[in-house]
Short mmCIF file of N, CA and C in Angstrom, two decimals:
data_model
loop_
_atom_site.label_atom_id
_atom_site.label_comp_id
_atom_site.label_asym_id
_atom_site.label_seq_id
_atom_site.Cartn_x
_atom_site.Cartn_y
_atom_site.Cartn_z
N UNK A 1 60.77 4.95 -60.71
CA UNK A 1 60.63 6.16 -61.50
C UNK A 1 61.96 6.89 -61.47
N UNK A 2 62.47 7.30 -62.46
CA UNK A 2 64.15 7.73 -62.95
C UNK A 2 63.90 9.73 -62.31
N UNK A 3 62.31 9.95 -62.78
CA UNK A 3 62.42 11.76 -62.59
C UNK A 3 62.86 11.89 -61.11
N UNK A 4 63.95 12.91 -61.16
CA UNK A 4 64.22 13.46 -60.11
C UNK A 4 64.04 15.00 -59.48
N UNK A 5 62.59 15.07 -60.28
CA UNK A 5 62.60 16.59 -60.09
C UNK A 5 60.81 16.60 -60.04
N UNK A 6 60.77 16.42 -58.58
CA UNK A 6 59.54 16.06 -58.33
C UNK A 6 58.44 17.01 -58.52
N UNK A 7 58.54 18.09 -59.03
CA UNK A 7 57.50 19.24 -59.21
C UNK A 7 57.26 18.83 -60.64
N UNK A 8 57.91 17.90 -61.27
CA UNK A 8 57.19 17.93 -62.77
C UNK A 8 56.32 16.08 -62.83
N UNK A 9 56.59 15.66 -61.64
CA UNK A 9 56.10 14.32 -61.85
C UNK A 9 56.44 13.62 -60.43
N UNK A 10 55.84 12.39 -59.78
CA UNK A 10 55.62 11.81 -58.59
C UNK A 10 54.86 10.70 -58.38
N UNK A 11 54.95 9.77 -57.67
CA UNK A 11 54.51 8.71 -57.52
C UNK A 11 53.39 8.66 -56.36
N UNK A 12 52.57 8.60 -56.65
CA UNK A 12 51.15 8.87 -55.61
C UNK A 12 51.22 8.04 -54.86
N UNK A 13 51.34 6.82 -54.93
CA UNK A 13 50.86 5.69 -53.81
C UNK A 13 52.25 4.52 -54.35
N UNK A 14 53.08 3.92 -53.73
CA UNK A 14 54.23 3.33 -54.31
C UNK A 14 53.99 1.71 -53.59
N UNK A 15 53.28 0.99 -54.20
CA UNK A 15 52.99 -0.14 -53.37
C UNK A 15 54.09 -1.70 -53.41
N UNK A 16 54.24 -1.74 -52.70
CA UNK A 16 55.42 -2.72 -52.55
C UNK A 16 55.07 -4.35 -51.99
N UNK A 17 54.36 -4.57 -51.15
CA UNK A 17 53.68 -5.58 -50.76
C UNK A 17 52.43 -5.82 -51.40
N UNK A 18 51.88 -5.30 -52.56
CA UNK A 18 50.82 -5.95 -52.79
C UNK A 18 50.73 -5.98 -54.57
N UNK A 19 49.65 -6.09 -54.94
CA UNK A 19 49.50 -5.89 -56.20
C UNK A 19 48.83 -4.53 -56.82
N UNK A 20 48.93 -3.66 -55.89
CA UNK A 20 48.77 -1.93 -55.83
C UNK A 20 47.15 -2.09 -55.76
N UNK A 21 46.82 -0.79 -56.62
CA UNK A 21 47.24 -0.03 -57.75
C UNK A 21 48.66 1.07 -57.12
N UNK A 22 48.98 1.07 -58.22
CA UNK A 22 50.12 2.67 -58.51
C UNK A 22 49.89 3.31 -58.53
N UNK A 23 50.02 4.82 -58.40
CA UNK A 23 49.56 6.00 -58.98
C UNK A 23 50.95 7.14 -59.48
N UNK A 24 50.79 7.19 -60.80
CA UNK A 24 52.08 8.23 -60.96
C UNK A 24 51.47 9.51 -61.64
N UNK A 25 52.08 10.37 -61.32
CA UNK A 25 51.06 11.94 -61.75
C UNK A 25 52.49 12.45 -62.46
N UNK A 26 51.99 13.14 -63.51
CA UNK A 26 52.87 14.13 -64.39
C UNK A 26 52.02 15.48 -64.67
N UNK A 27 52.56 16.08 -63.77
CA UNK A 27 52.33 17.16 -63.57
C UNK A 27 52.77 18.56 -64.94
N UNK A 28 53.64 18.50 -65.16
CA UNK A 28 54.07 19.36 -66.35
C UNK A 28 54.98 18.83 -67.53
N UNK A 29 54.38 18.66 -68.56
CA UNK A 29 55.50 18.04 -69.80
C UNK A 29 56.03 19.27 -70.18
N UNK A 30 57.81 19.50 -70.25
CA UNK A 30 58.46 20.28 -70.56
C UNK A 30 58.96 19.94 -72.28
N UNK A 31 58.79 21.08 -73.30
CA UNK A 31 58.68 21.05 -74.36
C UNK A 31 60.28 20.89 -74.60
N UNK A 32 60.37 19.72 -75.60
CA UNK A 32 61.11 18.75 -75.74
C UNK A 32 61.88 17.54 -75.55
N UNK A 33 60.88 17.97 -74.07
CA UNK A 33 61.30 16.55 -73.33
C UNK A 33 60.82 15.27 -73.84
N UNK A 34 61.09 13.96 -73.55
CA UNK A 34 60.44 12.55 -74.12
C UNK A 34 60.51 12.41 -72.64
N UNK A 35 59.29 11.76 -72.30
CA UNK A 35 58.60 11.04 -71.08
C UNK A 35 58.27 9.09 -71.56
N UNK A 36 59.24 8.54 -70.83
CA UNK A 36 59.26 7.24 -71.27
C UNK A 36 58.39 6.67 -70.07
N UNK A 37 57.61 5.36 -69.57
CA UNK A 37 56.80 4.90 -68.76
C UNK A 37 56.59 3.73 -68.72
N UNK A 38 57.25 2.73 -67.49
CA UNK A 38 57.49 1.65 -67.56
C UNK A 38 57.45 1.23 -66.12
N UNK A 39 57.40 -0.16 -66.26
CA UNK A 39 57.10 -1.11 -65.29
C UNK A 39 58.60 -2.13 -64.91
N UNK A 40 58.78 -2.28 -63.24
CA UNK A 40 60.17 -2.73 -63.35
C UNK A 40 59.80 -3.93 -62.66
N UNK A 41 60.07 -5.24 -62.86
CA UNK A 41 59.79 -6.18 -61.71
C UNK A 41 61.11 -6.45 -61.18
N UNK A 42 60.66 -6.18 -59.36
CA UNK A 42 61.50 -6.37 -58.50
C UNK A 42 61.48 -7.76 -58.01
N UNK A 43 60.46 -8.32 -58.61
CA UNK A 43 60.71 -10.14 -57.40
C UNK A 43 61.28 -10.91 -57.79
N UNK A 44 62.75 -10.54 -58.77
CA UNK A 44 63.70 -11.49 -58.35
C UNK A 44 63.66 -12.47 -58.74
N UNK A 45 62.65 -12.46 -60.07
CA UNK A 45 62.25 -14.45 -59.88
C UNK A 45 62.58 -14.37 -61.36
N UNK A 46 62.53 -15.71 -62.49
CA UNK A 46 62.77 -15.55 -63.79
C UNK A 46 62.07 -14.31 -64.17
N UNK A 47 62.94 -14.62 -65.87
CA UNK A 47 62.92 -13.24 -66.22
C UNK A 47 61.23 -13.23 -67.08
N UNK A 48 60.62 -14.48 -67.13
CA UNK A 48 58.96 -14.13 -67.35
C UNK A 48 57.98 -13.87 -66.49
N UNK A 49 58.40 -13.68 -65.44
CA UNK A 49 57.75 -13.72 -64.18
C UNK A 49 57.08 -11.90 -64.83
N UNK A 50 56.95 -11.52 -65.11
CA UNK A 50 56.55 -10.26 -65.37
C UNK A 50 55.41 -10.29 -66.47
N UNK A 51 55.91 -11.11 -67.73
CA UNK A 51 55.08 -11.69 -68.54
C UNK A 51 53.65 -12.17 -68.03
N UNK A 52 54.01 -12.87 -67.00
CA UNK A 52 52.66 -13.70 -66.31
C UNK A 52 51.82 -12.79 -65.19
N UNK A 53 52.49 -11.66 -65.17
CA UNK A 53 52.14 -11.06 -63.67
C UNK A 53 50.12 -10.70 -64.06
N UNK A 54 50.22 -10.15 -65.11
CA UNK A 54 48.87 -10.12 -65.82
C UNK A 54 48.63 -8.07 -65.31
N UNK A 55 49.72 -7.76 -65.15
CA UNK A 55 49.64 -6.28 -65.06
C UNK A 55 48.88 -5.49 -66.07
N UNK A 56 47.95 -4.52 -65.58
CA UNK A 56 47.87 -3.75 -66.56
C UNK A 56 48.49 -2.08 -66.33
N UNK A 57 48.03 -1.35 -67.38
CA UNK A 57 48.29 0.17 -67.05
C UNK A 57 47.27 0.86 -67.67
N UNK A 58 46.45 1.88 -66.65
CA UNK A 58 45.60 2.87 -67.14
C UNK A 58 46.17 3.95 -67.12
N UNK A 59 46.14 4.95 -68.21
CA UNK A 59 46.08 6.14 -68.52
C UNK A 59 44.79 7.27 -68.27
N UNK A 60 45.01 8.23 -67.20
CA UNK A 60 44.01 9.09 -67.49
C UNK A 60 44.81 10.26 -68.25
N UNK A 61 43.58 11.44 -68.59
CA UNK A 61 43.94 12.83 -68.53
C UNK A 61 43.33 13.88 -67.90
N UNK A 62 43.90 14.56 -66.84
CA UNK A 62 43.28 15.34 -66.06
C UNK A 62 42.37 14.47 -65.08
N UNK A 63 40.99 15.47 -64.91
CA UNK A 63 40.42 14.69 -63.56
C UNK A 63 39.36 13.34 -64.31
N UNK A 64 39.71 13.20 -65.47
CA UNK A 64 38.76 12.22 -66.02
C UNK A 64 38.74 10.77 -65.52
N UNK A 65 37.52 10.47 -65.42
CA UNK A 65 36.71 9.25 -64.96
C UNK A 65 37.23 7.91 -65.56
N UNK A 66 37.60 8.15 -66.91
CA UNK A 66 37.94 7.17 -67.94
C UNK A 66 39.02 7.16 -68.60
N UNK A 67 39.77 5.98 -68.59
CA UNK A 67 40.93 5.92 -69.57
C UNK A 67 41.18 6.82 -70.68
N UNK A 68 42.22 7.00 -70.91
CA UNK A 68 42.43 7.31 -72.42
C UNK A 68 43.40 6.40 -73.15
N UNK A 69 43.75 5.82 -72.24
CA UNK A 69 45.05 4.38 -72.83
C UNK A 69 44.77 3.27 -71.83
N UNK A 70 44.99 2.55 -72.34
CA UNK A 70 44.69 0.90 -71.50
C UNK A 70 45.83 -0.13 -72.42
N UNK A 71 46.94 -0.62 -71.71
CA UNK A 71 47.94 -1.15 -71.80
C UNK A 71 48.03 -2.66 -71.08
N UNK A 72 47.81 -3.83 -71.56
CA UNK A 72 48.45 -5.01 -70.64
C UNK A 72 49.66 -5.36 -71.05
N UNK A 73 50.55 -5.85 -70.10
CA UNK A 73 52.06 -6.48 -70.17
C UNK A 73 51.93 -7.50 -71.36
N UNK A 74 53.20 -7.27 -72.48
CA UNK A 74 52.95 -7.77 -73.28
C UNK A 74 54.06 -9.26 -72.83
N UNK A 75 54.40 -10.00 -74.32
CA UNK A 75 54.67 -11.46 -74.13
C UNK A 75 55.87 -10.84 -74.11
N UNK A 76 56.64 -11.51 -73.42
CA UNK A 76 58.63 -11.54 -73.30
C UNK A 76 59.17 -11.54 -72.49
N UNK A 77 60.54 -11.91 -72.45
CA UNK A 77 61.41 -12.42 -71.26
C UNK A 77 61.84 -11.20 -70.63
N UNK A 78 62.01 -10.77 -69.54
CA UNK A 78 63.00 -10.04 -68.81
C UNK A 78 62.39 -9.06 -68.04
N UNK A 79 62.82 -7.90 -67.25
CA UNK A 79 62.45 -7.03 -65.88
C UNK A 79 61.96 -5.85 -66.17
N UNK A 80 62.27 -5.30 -67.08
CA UNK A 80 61.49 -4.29 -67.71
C UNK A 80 60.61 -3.92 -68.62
N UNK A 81 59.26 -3.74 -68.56
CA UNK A 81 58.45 -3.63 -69.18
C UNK A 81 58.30 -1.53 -69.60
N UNK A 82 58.62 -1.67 -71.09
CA UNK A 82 58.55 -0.34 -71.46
C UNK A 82 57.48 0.06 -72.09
N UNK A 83 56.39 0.88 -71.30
CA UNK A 83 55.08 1.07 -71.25
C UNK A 83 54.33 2.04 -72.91
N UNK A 84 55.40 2.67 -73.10
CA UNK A 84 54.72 4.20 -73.63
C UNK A 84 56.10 5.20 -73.68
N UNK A 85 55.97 6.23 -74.01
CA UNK A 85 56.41 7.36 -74.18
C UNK A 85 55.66 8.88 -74.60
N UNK A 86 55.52 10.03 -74.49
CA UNK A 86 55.20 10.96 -74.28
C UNK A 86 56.08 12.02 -74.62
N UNK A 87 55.51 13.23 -76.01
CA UNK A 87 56.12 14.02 -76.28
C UNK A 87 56.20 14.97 -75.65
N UNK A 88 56.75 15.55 -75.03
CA UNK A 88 56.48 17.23 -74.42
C UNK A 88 56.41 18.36 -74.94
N UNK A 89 56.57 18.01 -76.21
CA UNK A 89 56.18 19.13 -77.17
C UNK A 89 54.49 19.14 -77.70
N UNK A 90 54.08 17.60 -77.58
CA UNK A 90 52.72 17.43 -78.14
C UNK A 90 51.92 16.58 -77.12
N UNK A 91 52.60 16.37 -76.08
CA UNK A 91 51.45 15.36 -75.28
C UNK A 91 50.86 14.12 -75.89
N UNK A 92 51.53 14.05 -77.26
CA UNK A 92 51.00 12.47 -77.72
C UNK A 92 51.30 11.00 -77.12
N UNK A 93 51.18 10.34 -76.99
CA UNK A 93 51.67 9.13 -75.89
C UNK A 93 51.98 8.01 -77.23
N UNK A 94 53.34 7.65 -77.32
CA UNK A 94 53.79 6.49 -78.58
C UNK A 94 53.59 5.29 -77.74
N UNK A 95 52.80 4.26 -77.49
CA UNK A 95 52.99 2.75 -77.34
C UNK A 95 54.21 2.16 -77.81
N UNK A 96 55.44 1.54 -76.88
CA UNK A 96 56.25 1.11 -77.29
C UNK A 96 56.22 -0.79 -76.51
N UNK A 97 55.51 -0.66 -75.81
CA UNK A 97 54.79 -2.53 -75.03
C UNK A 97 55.82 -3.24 -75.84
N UNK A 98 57.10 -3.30 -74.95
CA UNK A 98 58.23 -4.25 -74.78
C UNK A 98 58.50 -4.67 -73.52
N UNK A 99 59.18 -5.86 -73.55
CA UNK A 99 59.69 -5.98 -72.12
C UNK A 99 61.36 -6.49 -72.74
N UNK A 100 62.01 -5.66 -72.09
CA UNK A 100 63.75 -6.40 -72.10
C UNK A 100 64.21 -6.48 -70.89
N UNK A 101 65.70 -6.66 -70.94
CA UNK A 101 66.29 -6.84 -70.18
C UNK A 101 66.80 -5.40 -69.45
N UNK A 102 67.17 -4.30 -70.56
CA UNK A 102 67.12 -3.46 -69.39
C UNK A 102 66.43 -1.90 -69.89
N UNK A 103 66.20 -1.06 -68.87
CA UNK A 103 65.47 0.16 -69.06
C UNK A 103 65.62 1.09 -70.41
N UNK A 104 64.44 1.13 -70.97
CA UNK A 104 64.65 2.71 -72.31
C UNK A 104 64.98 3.69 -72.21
N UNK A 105 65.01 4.22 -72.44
CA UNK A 105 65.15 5.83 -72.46
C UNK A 105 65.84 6.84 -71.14
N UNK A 106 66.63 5.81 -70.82
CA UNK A 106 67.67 6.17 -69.78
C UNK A 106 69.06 6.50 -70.33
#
């Protein structure tokens, strides 16, 4: 995760040895900001190894029970999987389900 300003966003549970779950909380979208959301594979191994991992990503909002987005890793070569994006002016979430070689919206 790139935010460095942990009162607007944070990583709940950061699992490294296993196949998680994750938890990342965004706490305040600042109006005009773009909130990009992505998946990085660290194991080092080819660049489809991410492709195959069979990852998914749930979206909640607030304390809700149920998704509001449901995302699996799409087909393609390379380490970064770019999840979504998020307006901070509107809270809308754009699906952008790529994977390249290197990070978006950095």
């Amino acid at each position: 995760m790139f935010q460095e300003d942990t009162s607007k966003a944070g990583i709940n549970g950061d699992v490294t040895d296993s196949y998680g779950p994750e938890v990342t909380t965004i706490y305040n979208l600042e109006p005009g900001g773009l909130y990009f959301y992505g998946v990085r594979d660290y194991s080092r191994g080819s660049s489809t190894e991410l492709m195959k991992s069979g990852a998914t990503i749930h979206v909640y909002r607030g304390k809700g029970r149920n998704p509001v987005y449901i995302s699996e890793v799409p087909r393609g070569a390379g380490y970064y999987w770019n999840a979504f994006c998020i307006s901070g002016d509107t809270g809308i979430m754009y699906p952008l389900d790529t994977i390249t070689e290197e990070v978006l919206g950095v």
